[in-house]
Structures are given as C-alpha cells and as structure tokens.
Amino acid sequence: MLFVGLIAVSATAYAFAQQQAADELKGGAIFKDSMRTATELQIKKTWKRSLLLPGLGQYTNGGLWWLKVPVIYGGFIAGIWAVDWNHDNYRAYLEEAQYRVKYHDAAPLNTNYPRANAQMTQAFINGKDYYRRNRDLMILTTVGWYALNAVEAYVSSMFKYRWNVDNDVSVRVSPAAQPVWNETAIGLRVAVTLP
C-alpha cells in the first residue's frame, strides 16, 4: 500500500514537472546544456532505483555499494524482526489482559503468571500498550529506513556527478586563546580548507 502511494506521488510530481517544463519552453526560458541534463537524469535514476529496489541506487552509484547494500538489508531485517517480536508480545499481553478483565482479575489456566489481582491485570494492560507503541514505532522506523535508503542514494549521486569531492582537503590545527569572562581559555583551533 505504501509502495503504491509512493508511485502515485512520484507520478504526480513527474507530471507536474513535465507541464512546468513545457510552460517554460513556451515562454522562451534558458535551455540547459546536454551535460547538465544528462547529470540530472542520472541523479534522478539513482534515487528512483533505490525506491524500486532498496540498494539498487547505491549499486548504480558504485563506490562502496558492496558495503552499503548489506547494511540496508540488515536494517530492514532488524526492523521487521523488531516489529514481529513486539507484535507477538502485544498479542500475548492483549489476550492475557482481555481474559483478566473479562473474568474480574482471574488468571487463565495456562498462564505463566498465576497471581490473580488487580495489579497484575493493570500490569498486563500497561504491557499491552507498551508493546503496541513499540511495534508502531518500529514500523515507522522501518519506513524511515526505506526513505533514508533513497536519500542516501540521492546524496551520494549528487556528490559523484555534480560536486567535485577531491582528496585536496587540508586540515590545519593551531593553538588558540579565547577570552571567557575574566579569564582566558586555551584550546586548539581546527581549520578545514575545502577545494
């Protein structure tokens, strides 16, 4: 369902962008050169590929894809496992709480918690709410991980195709004195020079 929603949003945005580009052409807009158009097309391909199949955008970018793709799928596996574990505990606590509420704090016959009182019933209700919240949070975290996969592919392709990221980065460390109130603080000044 989420995937269908993402495709619908992408198609709508794409159609809007195409109409806007057609309107600009009619108005005599400045044309982009072919190199920039090719670069933008490659950048669009990478994040869209990551939305279709997580990790495919990282593979398209090259570089450390062999390290990033297992981390992406490991995050999905961990998220799905956490959702499943919290859901199983939620169901167990829900059944126990429902039984205890229905039969006025009586413990079920096959329970691991034979104490039958109002405090145990409230503990099961609180536990049910705790695992439901954690399950929902893990679902949102897994969806966020999916989005982060596409954002990482986009940023990585921007660095690769649009900006010059060289090894000409220099770092200069020097001593520094900074006045703080009525005293002087001694420290280090770190200056990073980018090309």
Short mmCIF file of N, CA, C and O in Angstrom, two decimals, residues 85-162:
data_model
loop_
_atom_site.label_atom_id
_atom_site.label_comp_id
_atom_site.label_asym_id
_atom_site.label_seq_id
_atom_site.Cartn_x
_atom_site.Cartn_y
_atom_site.Cartn_z
N TRP A 85 8.54 -9.23 16.75
CA TRP A 85 8.72 -9.55 18.17
C TRP A 85 7.77 -8.73 19.04
O TRP A 85 7.12 -9.27 19.95
N ASN A 86 7.66 -7.43 18.76
CA ASN A 86 6.76 -6.58 19.55
C ASN A 86 5.30 -6.96 19.30
O ASN A 86 4.49 -6.90 20.21
N HIS A 87 4.97 -7.35 18.07
CA HIS A 87 3.60 -7.75 17.78
C HIS A 87 3.24 -9.06 18.51
O HIS A 87 2.13 -9.18 19.03
N ASP A 88 4.17 -10.01 18.54
CA ASP A 88 3.91 -11.26 19.27
C ASP A 88 3.68 -10.99 20.75
O ASP A 88 2.75 -11.54 21.36
N ASN A 89 4.52 -10.15 21.35
CA ASN A 89 4.33 -9.81 22.76
C ASN A 89 3.04 -9.03 22.99
O ASN A 89 2.36 -9.23 24.00
N TYR A 90 2.71 -8.15 22.06
CA TYR A 90 1.46 -7.40 22.15
C TYR A 90 0.26 -8.35 22.16
O TYR A 90 -0.64 -8.21 22.98
N ARG A 91 0.25 -9.31 21.25
CA ARG A 91 -0.87 -10.27 21.18
C ARG A 91 -0.96 -11.09 22.48
O ARG A 91 -2.05 -11.32 22.99
N ALA A 92 0.17 -11.53 23.01
CA ALA A 92 0.16 -12.32 24.24
C ALA A 92 -0.38 -11.51 25.42
O ALA A 92 -1.22 -11.98 26.18
N TYR A 93 0.11 -10.28 25.55
CA TYR A 93 -0.35 -9.43 26.65
C TYR A 93 -1.81 -9.03 26.45
O TYR A 93 -2.56 -8.90 27.42
N LEU A 94 -2.23 -8.81 25.21
CA LEU A 94 -3.62 -8.47 24.93
C LEU A 94 -4.55 -9.60 25.34
O LEU A 94 -5.58 -9.36 26.01
N GLU A 95 -4.21 -10.83 24.97
CA GLU A 95 -5.06 -11.97 25.32
C GLU A 95 -5.15 -12.14 26.84
O GLU A 95 -6.23 -12.38 27.38
N GLU A 96 -4.01 -12.01 27.50
CA GLU A 96 -3.99 -12.15 28.97
C GLU A 96 -4.81 -11.03 29.62
O GLU A 96 -5.60 -11.28 30.54
N ALA A 97 -4.65 -9.81 29.14
CA ALA A 97 -5.39 -8.68 29.73
C ALA A 97 -6.89 -8.82 29.47
O ALA A 97 -7.70 -8.55 30.37
N GLN A 98 -7.27 -9.23 28.27
CA GLN A 98 -8.69 -9.40 27.97
C GLN A 98 -9.33 -10.46 28.86
O GLN A 98 -10.44 -10.29 29.36
N TYR A 99 -8.62 -11.57 29.07
CA TYR A 99 -9.15 -12.63 29.92
C TYR A 99 -9.32 -12.12 31.35
O TYR A 99 -10.36 -12.37 31.98
N ARG A 100 -8.29 -11.44 31.86
CA ARG A 100 -8.34 -10.98 33.25
C ARG A 100 -9.44 -9.91 33.45
O ARG A 100 -10.07 -9.86 34.49
N VAL A 101 -9.64 -9.05 32.46
CA VAL A 101 -10.70 -8.04 32.58
C VAL A 101 -12.07 -8.70 32.49
O VAL A 101 -12.99 -8.37 33.26
N LYS A 102 -12.21 -9.66 31.60
CA LYS A 102 -13.50 -10.32 31.41
C LYS A 102 -13.91 -11.12 32.65
O LYS A 102 -15.08 -11.13 33.03
N TYR A 103 -12.93 -11.79 33.28
CA TYR A 103 -13.25 -12.65 34.44
C TYR A 103 -12.82 -12.03 35.76
O TYR A 103 -12.45 -12.73 36.69
N HIS A 104 -12.82 -10.70 35.85
CA HIS A 104 -12.58 -9.97 37.09
C HIS A 104 -11.27 -10.36 37.76
O HIS A 104 -11.25 -10.87 38.89
N ASP A 105 -10.18 -10.16 37.08
CA ASP A 105 -8.80 -10.35 37.57
C ASP A 105 -8.42 -11.80 37.81
O ASP A 105 -7.40 -12.08 38.45
N ALA A 106 -9.16 -12.74 37.29
CA ALA A 106 -8.80 -14.16 37.45
C ALA A 106 -7.72 -14.51 36.43
O ALA A 106 -7.72 -14.03 35.30
N ALA A 107 -6.79 -15.37 36.86
CA ALA A 107 -5.70 -15.78 35.96
C ALA A 107 -6.16 -16.94 35.07
O ALA A 107 -6.88 -17.83 35.53
N PRO A 108 -5.76 -16.96 33.79
CA PRO A 108 -6.10 -18.09 32.94
C PRO A 108 -5.40 -19.36 33.42
O PRO A 108 -4.42 -19.30 34.17
N LEU A 109 -5.88 -20.51 32.99
CA LEU A 109 -5.30 -21.78 33.43
C LEU A 109 -3.89 -22.01 32.90
O LEU A 109 -3.04 -22.55 33.58
N ASN A 110 -3.61 -21.59 31.68
CA ASN A 110 -2.31 -21.89 31.06
C ASN A 110 -1.38 -20.67 31.06
O ASN A 110 -0.63 -20.45 30.13
N THR A 111 -1.40 -19.88 32.10
CA THR A 111 -0.59 -18.66 32.16
C THR A 111 0.73 -18.91 32.87
O THR A 111 0.87 -19.83 33.67
N ASN A 112 1.70 -18.09 32.55
CA ASN A 112 2.99 -18.12 33.26
C ASN A 112 2.95 -17.22 34.49
O ASN A 112 3.91 -17.17 35.25
N TYR A 113 1.87 -16.47 34.67
CA TYR A 113 1.74 -15.52 35.76
C TYR A 113 0.46 -15.84 36.54
O TYR A 113 -0.59 -15.26 36.30
N PRO A 114 0.54 -16.77 37.49
CA PRO A 114 -0.68 -17.23 38.17
C PRO A 114 -1.26 -16.26 39.19
O PRO A 114 -2.35 -16.48 39.68
N ARG A 115 -0.53 -15.19 39.55
CA ARG A 115 -1.08 -14.24 40.52
C ARG A 115 -2.33 -13.58 39.94
O ARG A 115 -2.29 -13.06 38.83
N ALA A 116 -3.40 -13.62 40.68
CA ALA A 116 -4.66 -13.05 40.22
C ALA A 116 -5.07 -11.90 41.11
O ALA A 116 -5.60 -12.10 42.20
N ASN A 117 -4.79 -10.68 40.67
CA ASN A 117 -5.24 -9.49 41.39
C ASN A 117 -5.31 -8.31 40.42
O ASN A 117 -4.90 -8.42 39.26
N ALA A 118 -5.79 -7.19 40.88
CA ALA A 118 -5.99 -6.02 40.03
C ALA A 118 -4.65 -5.44 39.56
O ALA A 118 -4.56 -4.90 38.46
N GLN A 119 -3.61 -5.58 40.38
CA GLN A 119 -2.30 -5.05 39.98
C GLN A 119 -1.74 -5.82 38.78
O GLN A 119 -1.17 -5.22 37.86
N MET A 120 -1.90 -7.13 38.77
CA MET A 120 -1.42 -7.92 37.64
C MET A 120 -2.23 -7.60 36.38
O MET A 120 -1.68 -7.53 35.28
N THR A 121 -3.52 -7.40 36.54
CA THR A 121 -4.35 -7.03 35.38
C THR A 121 -3.88 -5.70 34.81
O THR A 121 -3.72 -5.56 33.59
N GLN A 122 -3.63 -4.73 35.68
CA GLN A 122 -3.15 -3.43 35.21
C GLN A 122 -1.76 -3.56 34.59
O GLN A 122 -1.45 -2.88 33.60
N ALA A 123 -0.92 -4.44 35.13
CA ALA A 123 0.41 -4.65 34.55
C ALA A 123 0.31 -5.21 33.13
O ALA A 123 1.07 -4.83 32.24
N PHE A 124 -0.66 -6.12 32.90
CA PHE A 124 -0.84 -6.65 31.55
C PHE A 124 -1.41 -5.60 30.60
O PHE A 124 -1.05 -5.57 29.42
N ILE A 125 -2.27 -4.75 31.09
CA ILE A 125 -2.79 -3.67 30.25
C ILE A 125 -1.66 -2.71 29.87
O ILE A 125 -1.53 -2.29 28.72
N ASN A 126 -0.82 -2.37 30.85
CA ASN A 126 0.32 -1.49 30.57
C ASN A 126 1.31 -2.16 29.61
O ASN A 126 1.85 -1.50 28.72
N GLY A 127 1.55 -3.46 29.80
CA GLY A 127 2.44 -4.19 28.91
C GLY A 127 1.92 -4.24 27.49
O GLY A 127 2.67 -4.10 26.51
N LYS A 128 0.61 -4.43 27.36
CA LYS A 128 -0.03 -4.44 26.03
C LYS A 128 0.19 -3.11 25.34
O LYS A 128 0.58 -3.05 24.16
N ASP A 129 -0.02 -2.01 26.07
CA ASP A 129 0.18 -0.68 25.48
C ASP A 129 1.64 -0.44 25.13
O ASP A 129 1.95 0.16 24.11
N TYR A 130 2.55 -0.91 25.98
CA TYR A 130 3.99 -0.75 25.74
C TYR A 130 4.40 -1.45 24.44
O TYR A 130 5.08 -0.86 23.60
N TYR A 131 4.01 -2.69 24.27
CA TYR A 131 4.40 -3.43 23.06
C TYR A 131 3.69 -2.91 21.81
O TYR A 131 4.26 -2.95 20.72
N ARG A 132 2.48 -2.39 21.95
CA ARG A 132 1.80 -1.80 20.80
C ARG A 132 2.53 -0.54 20.34
O ARG A 132 2.76 -0.34 19.15
N ARG A 133 2.92 0.31 21.30
CA ARG A 133 3.67 1.53 20.96
C ARG A 133 5.00 1.18 20.30
O ARG A 133 5.39 1.79 19.30
N ASN A 134 5.71 0.20 20.86
CA ASN A 134 7.00 -0.19 20.28
C ASN A 134 6.83 -0.80 18.90
O ASN A 134 7.66 -0.57 18.01
N ARG A 135 5.78 -1.58 18.70
CA ARG A 135 5.52 -2.15 17.37
C ARG A 135 5.28 -1.04 16.36
O ARG A 135 5.86 -1.03 15.28
N ASP A 136 4.44 -0.07 16.72
CA ASP A 136 4.15 1.03 15.81
C ASP A 136 5.40 1.87 15.54
O ASP A 136 5.63 2.31 14.41
N LEU A 137 6.20 2.09 16.57
CA LEU A 137 7.44 2.84 16.39
C LEU A 137 8.40 2.10 15.46
O LEU A 137 9.04 2.71 14.61
N MET A 138 8.47 0.80 15.58
CA MET A 138 9.36 0.02 14.71
C MET A 138 8.86 0.01 13.27
O MET A 138 9.65 -0.02 12.32
N ILE A 139 7.54 0.06 13.07
CA ILE A 139 7.01 0.18 11.70
C ILE A 139 7.44 1.51 11.10
O ILE A 139 7.91 1.57 9.96
N LEU A 140 7.29 2.59 11.87
CA LEU A 140 7.70 3.90 11.37
C LEU A 140 9.21 3.96 11.15
O LEU A 140 9.67 4.58 10.19
N THR A 141 9.97 3.32 12.01
CA THR A 141 11.42 3.29 11.84
C THR A 141 11.81 2.54 10.58
O THR A 141 12.71 2.97 9.84
N THR A 142 11.14 1.45 10.28
CA THR A 142 11.44 0.68 9.07
C THR A 142 11.08 1.49 7.82
O THR A 142 11.82 1.48 6.84
N VAL A 143 9.96 2.20 7.85
CA VAL A 143 9.60 3.06 6.72
C VAL A 143 10.62 4.19 6.58
O VAL A 143 11.02 4.55 5.47
N GLY A 144 11.06 4.74 7.70
CA GLY A 144 12.11 5.77 7.67
C GLY A 144 13.41 5.24 7.10
O GLY A 144 14.13 5.95 6.39
N TRP A 145 13.74 3.99 7.42
CA TRP A 145 14.94 3.35 6.89
C TRP A 145 14.84 3.22 5.37
O TRP A 145 15.81 3.43 4.65
N TYR A 146 13.63 2.90 4.88
CA TYR A 146 13.37 2.81 3.45
C TYR A 146 13.60 4.18 2.78
O TYR A 146 14.24 4.28 1.74
N ALA A 147 13.08 5.24 3.40
CA ALA A 147 13.27 6.58 2.86
C ALA A 147 14.73 7.01 2.93
O ALA A 147 15.25 7.64 2.00
N LEU A 148 15.40 6.66 4.02
CA LEU A 148 16.82 7.01 4.17
C LEU A 148 17.66 6.34 3.10
O LEU A 148 18.66 6.91 2.63
N ASN A 149 17.28 5.15 2.67
CA ASN A 149 17.95 4.46 1.59
C ASN A 149 17.93 5.31 0.32
O ASN A 149 18.94 5.48 -0.35
N ALA A 150 16.77 5.87 -0.02
CA ALA A 150 16.65 6.70 -1.22
C ALA A 150 17.39 8.02 -1.05
O ALA A 150 18.04 8.50 -1.99
N VAL A 151 17.32 8.61 0.14
CA VAL A 151 18.03 9.87 0.38
C VAL A 151 19.53 9.65 0.27
O VAL A 151 20.25 10.47 -0.32
N GLU A 152 20.03 8.56 0.81
CA GLU A 152 21.47 8.28 0.72
C GLU A 152 21.90 8.10 -0.73
O GLU A 152 22.96 8.58 -1.14
N ALA A 153 21.09 7.42 -1.53
CA ALA A 153 21.41 7.24 -2.95
C ALA A 153 21.43 8.58 -3.66
O ALA A 153 22.32 8.85 -4.49
N TYR A 154 20.48 9.45 -3.34
CA TYR A 154 20.42 10.78 -3.96
C TYR A 154 21.64 11.62 -3.60
O TYR A 154 22.29 12.20 -4.47
N VAL A 155 21.97 11.68 -2.31
CA VAL A 155 23.10 12.49 -1.86
C VAL A 155 24.41 11.95 -2.44
O VAL A 155 25.27 12.71 -2.90
N SER A 156 24.55 10.64 -2.44
CA SER A 156 25.76 10.04 -2.99
C SER A 156 25.89 10.33 -4.48
O SER A 156 26.99 10.62 -4.97
N SER A 157 24.79 10.30 -5.23
CA SER A 157 24.87 10.61 -6.66
C SER A 157 25.14 12.09 -6.88
O SER A 157 25.82 12.46 -7.84
N MET A 158 24.63 12.95 -6.01
CA MET A 158 24.95 14.38 -6.12
C MET A 158 26.44 14.61 -5.92
O MET A 158 27.07 15.36 -6.66
N PHE A 159 27.02 13.94 -4.93
CA PHE A 159 28.46 14.07 -4.70
C PHE A 159 29.25 13.50 -5.87
O PHE A 159 30.27 14.04 -6.25
N LYS A 160 28.78 12.43 -6.44
CA LYS A 160 29.52 11.78 -7.51
C LYS A 160 29.43 12.55 -8.83
O LYS A 160 30.43 12.72 -9.52
N TYR A 161 28.23 12.99 -9.19
CA TYR A 161 28.02 13.56 -10.51
C TYR A 161 28.02 15.08 -10.57
O TYR A 161 28.22 15.66 -11.61
N ARG A 162 27.77 15.75 -9.46
CA ARG A 162 27.60 17.19 -9.53
C ARG A 162 28.72 17.98 -8.87
O ARG A 162 29.13 19.00 -9.38
#
